[in-house]
Coordinates of C-alpha atoms and ligand atoms in Angstrom, one line a residue:
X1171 CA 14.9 -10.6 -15.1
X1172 CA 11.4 -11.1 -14.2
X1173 CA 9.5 -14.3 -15.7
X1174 CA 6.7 -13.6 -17.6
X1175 CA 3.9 -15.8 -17.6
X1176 CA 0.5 -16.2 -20.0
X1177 CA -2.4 -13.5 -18.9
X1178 CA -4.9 -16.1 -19.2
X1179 CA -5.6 -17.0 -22.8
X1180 CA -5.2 -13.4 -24.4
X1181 CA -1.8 -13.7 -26.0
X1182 CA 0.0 -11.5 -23.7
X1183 CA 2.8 -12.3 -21.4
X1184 CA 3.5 -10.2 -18.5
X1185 CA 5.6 -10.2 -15.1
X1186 CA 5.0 -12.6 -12.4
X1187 CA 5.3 -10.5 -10.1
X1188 CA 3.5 -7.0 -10.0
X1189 CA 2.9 -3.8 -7.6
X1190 CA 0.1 -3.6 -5.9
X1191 CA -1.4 0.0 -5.2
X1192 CA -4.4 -0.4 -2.0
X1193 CA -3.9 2.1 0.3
X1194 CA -0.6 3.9 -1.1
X1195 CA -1.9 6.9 -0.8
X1196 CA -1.6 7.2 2.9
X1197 CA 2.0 6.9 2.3
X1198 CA 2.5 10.2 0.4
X1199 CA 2.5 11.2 -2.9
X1200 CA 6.2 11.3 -3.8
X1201 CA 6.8 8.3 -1.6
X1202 CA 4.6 6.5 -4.2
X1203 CA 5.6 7.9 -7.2
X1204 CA 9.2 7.2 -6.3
X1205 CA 8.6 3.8 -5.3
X1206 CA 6.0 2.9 -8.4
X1207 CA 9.3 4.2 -10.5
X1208 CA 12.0 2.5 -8.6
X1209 CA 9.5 -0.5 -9.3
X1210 CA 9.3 -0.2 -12.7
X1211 CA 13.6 0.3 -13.2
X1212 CA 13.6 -3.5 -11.8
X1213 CA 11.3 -4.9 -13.9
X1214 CA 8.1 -4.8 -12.1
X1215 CA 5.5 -3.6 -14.7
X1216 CA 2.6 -4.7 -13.9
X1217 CA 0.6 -2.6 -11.7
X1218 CA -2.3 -3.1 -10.0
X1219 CA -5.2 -0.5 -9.2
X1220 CA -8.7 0.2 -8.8
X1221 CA -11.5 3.1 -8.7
X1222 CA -11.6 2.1 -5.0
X1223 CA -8.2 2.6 -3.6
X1224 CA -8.1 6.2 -1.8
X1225 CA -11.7 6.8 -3.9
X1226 CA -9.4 7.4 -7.3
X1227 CA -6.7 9.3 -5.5
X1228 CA -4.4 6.4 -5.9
X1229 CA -5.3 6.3 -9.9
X1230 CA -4.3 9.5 -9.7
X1231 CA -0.2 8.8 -8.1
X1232 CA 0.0 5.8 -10.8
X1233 CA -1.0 8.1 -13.5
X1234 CA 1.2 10.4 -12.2
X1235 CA 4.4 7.6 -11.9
X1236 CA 4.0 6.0 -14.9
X1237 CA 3.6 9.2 -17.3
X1238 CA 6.4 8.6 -19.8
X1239 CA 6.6 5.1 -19.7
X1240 CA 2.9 4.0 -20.2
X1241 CA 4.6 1.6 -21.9
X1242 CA 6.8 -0.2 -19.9
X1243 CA 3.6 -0.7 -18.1
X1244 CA 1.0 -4.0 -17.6
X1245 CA -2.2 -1.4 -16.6
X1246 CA -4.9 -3.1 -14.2
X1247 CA -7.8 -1.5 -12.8
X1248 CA -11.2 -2.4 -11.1
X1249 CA -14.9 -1.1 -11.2
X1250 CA -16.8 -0.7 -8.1
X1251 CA -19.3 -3.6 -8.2
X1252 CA -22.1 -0.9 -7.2
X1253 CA -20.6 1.2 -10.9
X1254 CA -20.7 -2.2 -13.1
X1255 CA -23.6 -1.8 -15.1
X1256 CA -23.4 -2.1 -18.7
X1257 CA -23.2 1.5 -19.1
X1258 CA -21.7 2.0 -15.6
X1259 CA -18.7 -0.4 -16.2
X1260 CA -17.4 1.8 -19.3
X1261 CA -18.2 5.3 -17.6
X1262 CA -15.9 3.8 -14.6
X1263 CA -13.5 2.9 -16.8
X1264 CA -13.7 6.1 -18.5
X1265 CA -12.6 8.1 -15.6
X1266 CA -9.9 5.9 -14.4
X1267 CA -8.4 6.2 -17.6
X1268 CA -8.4 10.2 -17.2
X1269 CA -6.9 9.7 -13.6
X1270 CA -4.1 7.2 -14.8
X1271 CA -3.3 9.6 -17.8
X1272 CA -3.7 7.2 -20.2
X1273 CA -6.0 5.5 -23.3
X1274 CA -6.2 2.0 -22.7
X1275 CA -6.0 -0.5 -19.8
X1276 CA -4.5 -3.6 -20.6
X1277 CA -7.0 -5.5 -18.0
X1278 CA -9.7 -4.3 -16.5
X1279 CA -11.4 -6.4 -13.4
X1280 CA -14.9 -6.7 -11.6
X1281 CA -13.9 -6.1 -8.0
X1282 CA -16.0 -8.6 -6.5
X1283 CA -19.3 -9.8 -7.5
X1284 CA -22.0 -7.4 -7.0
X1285 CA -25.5 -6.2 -7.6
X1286 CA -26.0 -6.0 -11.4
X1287 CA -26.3 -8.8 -13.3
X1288 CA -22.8 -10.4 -15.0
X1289 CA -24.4 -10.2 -18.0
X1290 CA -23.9 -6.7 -17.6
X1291 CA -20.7 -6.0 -17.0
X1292 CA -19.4 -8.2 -19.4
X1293 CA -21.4 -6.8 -21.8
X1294 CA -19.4 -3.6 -20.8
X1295 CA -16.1 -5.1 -21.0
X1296 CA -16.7 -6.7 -24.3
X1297 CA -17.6 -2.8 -25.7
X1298 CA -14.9 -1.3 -24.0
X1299 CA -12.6 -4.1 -25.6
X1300 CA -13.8 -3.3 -28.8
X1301 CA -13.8 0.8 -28.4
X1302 CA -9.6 -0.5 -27.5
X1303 CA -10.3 1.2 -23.9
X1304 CA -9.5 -2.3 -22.4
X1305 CA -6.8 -5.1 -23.9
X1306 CA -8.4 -7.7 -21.4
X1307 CA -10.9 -8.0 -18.4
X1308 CA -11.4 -10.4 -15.7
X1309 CA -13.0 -10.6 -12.1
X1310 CA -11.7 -10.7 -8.6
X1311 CA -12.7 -12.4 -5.4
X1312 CA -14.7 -14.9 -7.8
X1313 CA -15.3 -18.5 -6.3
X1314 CA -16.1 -21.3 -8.3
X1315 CA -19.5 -21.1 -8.4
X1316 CA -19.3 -16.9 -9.4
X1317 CA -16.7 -18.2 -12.3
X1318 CA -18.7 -20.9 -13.7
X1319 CA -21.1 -18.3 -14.1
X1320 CA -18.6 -15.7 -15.5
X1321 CA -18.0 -18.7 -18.0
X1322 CA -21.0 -19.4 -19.2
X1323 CA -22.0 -15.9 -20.0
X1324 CA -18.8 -15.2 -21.5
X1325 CA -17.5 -18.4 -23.1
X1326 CA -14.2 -20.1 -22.7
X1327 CA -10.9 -17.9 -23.2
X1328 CA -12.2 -14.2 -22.5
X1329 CA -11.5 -14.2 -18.6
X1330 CA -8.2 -13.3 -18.6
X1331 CA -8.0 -13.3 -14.6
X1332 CA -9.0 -14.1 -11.1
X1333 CA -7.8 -11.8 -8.5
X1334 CA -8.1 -13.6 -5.4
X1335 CA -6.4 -13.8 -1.4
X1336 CA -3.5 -15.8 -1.1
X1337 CA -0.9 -15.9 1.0
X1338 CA 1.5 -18.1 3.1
X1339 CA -1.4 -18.5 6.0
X1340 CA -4.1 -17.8 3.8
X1341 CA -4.3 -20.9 0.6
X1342 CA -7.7 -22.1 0.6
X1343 CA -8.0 -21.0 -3.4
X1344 CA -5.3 -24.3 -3.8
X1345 CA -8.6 -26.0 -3.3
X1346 CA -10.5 -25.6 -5.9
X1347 CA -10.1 -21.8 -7.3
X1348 CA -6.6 -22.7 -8.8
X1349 CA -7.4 -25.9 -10.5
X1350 CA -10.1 -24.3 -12.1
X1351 CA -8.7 -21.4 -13.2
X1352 CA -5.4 -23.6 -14.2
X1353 CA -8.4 -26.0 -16.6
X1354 CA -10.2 -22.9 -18.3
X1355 CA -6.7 -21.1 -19.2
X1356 CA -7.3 -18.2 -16.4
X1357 CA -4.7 -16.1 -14.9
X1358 CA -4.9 -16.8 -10.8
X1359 CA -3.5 -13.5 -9.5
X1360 CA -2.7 -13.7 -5.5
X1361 CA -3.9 -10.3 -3.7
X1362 CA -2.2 -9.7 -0.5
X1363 CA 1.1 -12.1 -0.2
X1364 CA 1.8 -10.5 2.8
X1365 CA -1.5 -10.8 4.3
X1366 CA -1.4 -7.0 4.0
X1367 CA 1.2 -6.2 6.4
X1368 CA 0.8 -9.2 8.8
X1369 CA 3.7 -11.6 7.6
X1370 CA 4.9 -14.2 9.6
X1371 CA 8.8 -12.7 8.9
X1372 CA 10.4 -14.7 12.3
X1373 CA 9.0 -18.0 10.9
X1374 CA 11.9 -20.4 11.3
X1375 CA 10.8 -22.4 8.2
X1376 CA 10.7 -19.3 6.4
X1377 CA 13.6 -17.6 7.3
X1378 CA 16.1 -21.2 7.1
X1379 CA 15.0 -21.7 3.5
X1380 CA 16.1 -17.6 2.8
X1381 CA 19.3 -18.1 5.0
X1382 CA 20.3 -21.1 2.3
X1383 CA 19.6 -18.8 -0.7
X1384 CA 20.8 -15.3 0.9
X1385 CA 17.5 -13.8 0.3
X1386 CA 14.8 -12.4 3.0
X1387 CA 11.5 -14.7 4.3
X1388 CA 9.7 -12.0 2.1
X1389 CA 11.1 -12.9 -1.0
X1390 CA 10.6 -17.1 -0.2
X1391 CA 6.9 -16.4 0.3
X1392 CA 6.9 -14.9 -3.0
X1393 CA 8.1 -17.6 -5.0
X1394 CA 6.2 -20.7 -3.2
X1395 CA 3.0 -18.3 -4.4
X1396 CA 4.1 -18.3 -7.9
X1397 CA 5.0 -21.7 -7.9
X1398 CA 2.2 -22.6 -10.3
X1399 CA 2.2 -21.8 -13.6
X1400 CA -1.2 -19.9 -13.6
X1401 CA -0.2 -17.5 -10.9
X1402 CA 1.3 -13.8 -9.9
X1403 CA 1.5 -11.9 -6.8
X1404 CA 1.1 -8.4 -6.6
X1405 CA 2.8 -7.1 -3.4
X1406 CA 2.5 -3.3 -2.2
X1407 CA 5.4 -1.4 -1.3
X1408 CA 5.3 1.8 -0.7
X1409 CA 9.0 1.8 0.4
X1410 CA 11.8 1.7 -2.7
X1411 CA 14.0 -0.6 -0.9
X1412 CA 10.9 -3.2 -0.4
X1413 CA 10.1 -2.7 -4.1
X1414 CA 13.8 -3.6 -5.0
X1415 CA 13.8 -6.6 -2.9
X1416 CA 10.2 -7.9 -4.1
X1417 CA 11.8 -7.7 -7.5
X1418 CA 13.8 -11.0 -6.6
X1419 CA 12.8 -14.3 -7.9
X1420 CA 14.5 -16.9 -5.5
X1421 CA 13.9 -20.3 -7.1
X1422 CA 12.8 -23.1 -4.8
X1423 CA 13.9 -27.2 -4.4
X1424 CA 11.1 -29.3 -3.9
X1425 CA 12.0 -30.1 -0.8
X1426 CA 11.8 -26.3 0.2
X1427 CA 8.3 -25.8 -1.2
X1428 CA 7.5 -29.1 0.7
X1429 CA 9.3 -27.3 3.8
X1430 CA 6.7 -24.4 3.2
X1431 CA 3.7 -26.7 2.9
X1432 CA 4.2 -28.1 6.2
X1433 CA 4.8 -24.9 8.0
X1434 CA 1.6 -23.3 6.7
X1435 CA -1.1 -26.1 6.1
X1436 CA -3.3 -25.6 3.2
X1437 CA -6.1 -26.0 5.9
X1438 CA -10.0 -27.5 5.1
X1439 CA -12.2 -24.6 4.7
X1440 CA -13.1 -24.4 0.5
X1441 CA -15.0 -21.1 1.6
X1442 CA -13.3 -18.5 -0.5
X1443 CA -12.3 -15.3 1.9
X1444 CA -11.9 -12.2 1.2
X1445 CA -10.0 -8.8 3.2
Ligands
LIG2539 N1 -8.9 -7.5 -5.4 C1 -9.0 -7.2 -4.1 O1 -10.1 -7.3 -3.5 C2 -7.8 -6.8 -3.4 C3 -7.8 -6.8 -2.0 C4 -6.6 -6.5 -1.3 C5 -5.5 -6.2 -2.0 N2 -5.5 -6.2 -3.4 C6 -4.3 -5.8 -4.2 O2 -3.2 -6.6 -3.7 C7 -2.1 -5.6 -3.3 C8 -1.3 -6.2 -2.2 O3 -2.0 -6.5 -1.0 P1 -2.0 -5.5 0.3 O4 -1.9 -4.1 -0.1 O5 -3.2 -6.0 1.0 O6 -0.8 -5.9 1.1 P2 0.5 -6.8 1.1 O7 1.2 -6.7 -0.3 O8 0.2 -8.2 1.5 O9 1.4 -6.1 2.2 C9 1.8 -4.8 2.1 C10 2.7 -4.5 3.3 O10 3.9 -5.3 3.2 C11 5.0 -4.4 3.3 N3 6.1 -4.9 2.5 C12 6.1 -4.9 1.1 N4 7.2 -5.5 0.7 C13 8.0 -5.8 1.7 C14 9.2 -6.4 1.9 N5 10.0 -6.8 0.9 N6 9.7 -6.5 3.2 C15 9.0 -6.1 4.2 N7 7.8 -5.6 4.1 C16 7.2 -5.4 2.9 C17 4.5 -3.0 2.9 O11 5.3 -2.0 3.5 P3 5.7 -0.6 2.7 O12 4.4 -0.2 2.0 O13 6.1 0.3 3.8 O14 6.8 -0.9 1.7 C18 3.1 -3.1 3.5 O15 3.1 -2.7 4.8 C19 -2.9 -4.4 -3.0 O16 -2.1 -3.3 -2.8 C20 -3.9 -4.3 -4.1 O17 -3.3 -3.9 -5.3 C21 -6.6 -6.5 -4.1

């Protein structure tokens, strides 16, 4: 069983850790669908998308994998910064809920920050929330500075999320990112806990702490990035048997998360990276 954990200050609850969908569609259609469904069988229900991701052809394979079971499903997708005007952000939204077969997302993000003003795309949100085309919306690749902002447009408890790098080698949002999102009630959601597809998997660190629990060095990186109560991860696997074993929350000692710390330092840049 999966925990579920507050989606910022909205009310719902939803898996700590999700599936993420960026780049899926190199790996073949029924590869996908068959691992987005092998995904959902073990409890991973939230799904991550975006307009962006093989230019809506990946909208497309989730729609495709989640038909019948809509909902089972936490549905999260993103608007092109260069789409996210007021009237761009619900036309986006519009067609990615044609592709994804389905009437409502339950969160619905600003990729990154962009040309139009914020005022603008939360002023899309906030109709699409009301027209019940969106349950929730938040931003991604937001630094402090880009959230206060978000904040003071929006007012406290409407960003439900920020989707942000972060991964073993890769922590600088611990700096300040996390404690703010962790003192306004936002949801910190890690993007690429692999450090898409470049994970340190012969660490020795890594792979004693999985050797004492029986699990992989993938599945201990997963749970020292959910060690806070704000965050998820949302892995990609394209592979069923990856899906299955993302699906395995190992829980870690203190000393083990300490272990971690050490191995991979947080590091001093506050500069917020992105892919
Ligand atoms: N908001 C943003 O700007 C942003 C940016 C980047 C990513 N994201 C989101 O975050 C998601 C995840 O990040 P990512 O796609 O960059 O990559 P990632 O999840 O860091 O890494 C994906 C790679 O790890 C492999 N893998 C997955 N589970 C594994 C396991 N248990 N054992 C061994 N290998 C495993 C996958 O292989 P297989 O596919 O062969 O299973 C794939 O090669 C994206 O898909 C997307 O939804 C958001």
């Amino acid at each position: 069983m999966i925990e579920r954990r507050a989606w910022g200050r909205t009310g719902m609850e939803v898996p700590v850790i999700g599936q993420g969908t960026w780049q899926m569609e190199e790996d073949g259609r029924a590869q996908c669908v068959r691992a987005i469904r092998a995904g959902l069988d073990v409890g991973l229900t939230h799904i991550d998308t975006a307009e962006l991701y093989g230019r809506g052809e990946v909208e497309d394979i989730v729609g495709e994998a989640i038909e019948g079971r809509r909902d089972e499903v936490f549905l999260v997708s993103k608007v092109l910064p260069s789409n996210a005007s007021r009237a761009g952000t619900v036309e986006a939204c519009e067609r990615s809920l044609r592709a994804l077969r389905t009437d409502h997302l339950d969160s619905y993000l600003l990729h990154w920050p962009g040309p139009h003003p914020l005022e603008e795309t939360i002023a899309g949100f906030e109709e699409l929330v009301r027209g019940g085309k969106i349950r929730s919306w938040g931003v991604s690749n937001f630094d402090v500075e880009a959230m206060e902002d978000a904040l003071r447009i929006a007012g406290e408890g409407k960003i439900a999320c920020n989707q942000v790098l972060y991964h073993v080698e890769e922590r600088t949002i611990e700096h300040e990112v996390l404690p703010f999102c962790e003192a306004h009630g936002i949801a910190l959601v890690g993007y690429s806990p692999y450090g898409s597809g470049r994970f340190p998997d012969d660490d020795p660190t890594l792979l004693g702490i999985a050797d004492t629990h029986g699990a992989t060095p993938y599945q201990i990186a997963l749970a020292f990035l959910t060690r806070h109560p704000a965050t998820f991860t949302i892995p990609k696997a394209a592979n069923p048997a990856h899906v299955v074993e993302n699906a395995r929350v190992v829980h870690l000692s203190e000393d083990e998360l300490s272990a971690i710390d050490q191995a991979f330092p947080l590091g001093r840049s506050r500069r917020l990276p992105t892919l």
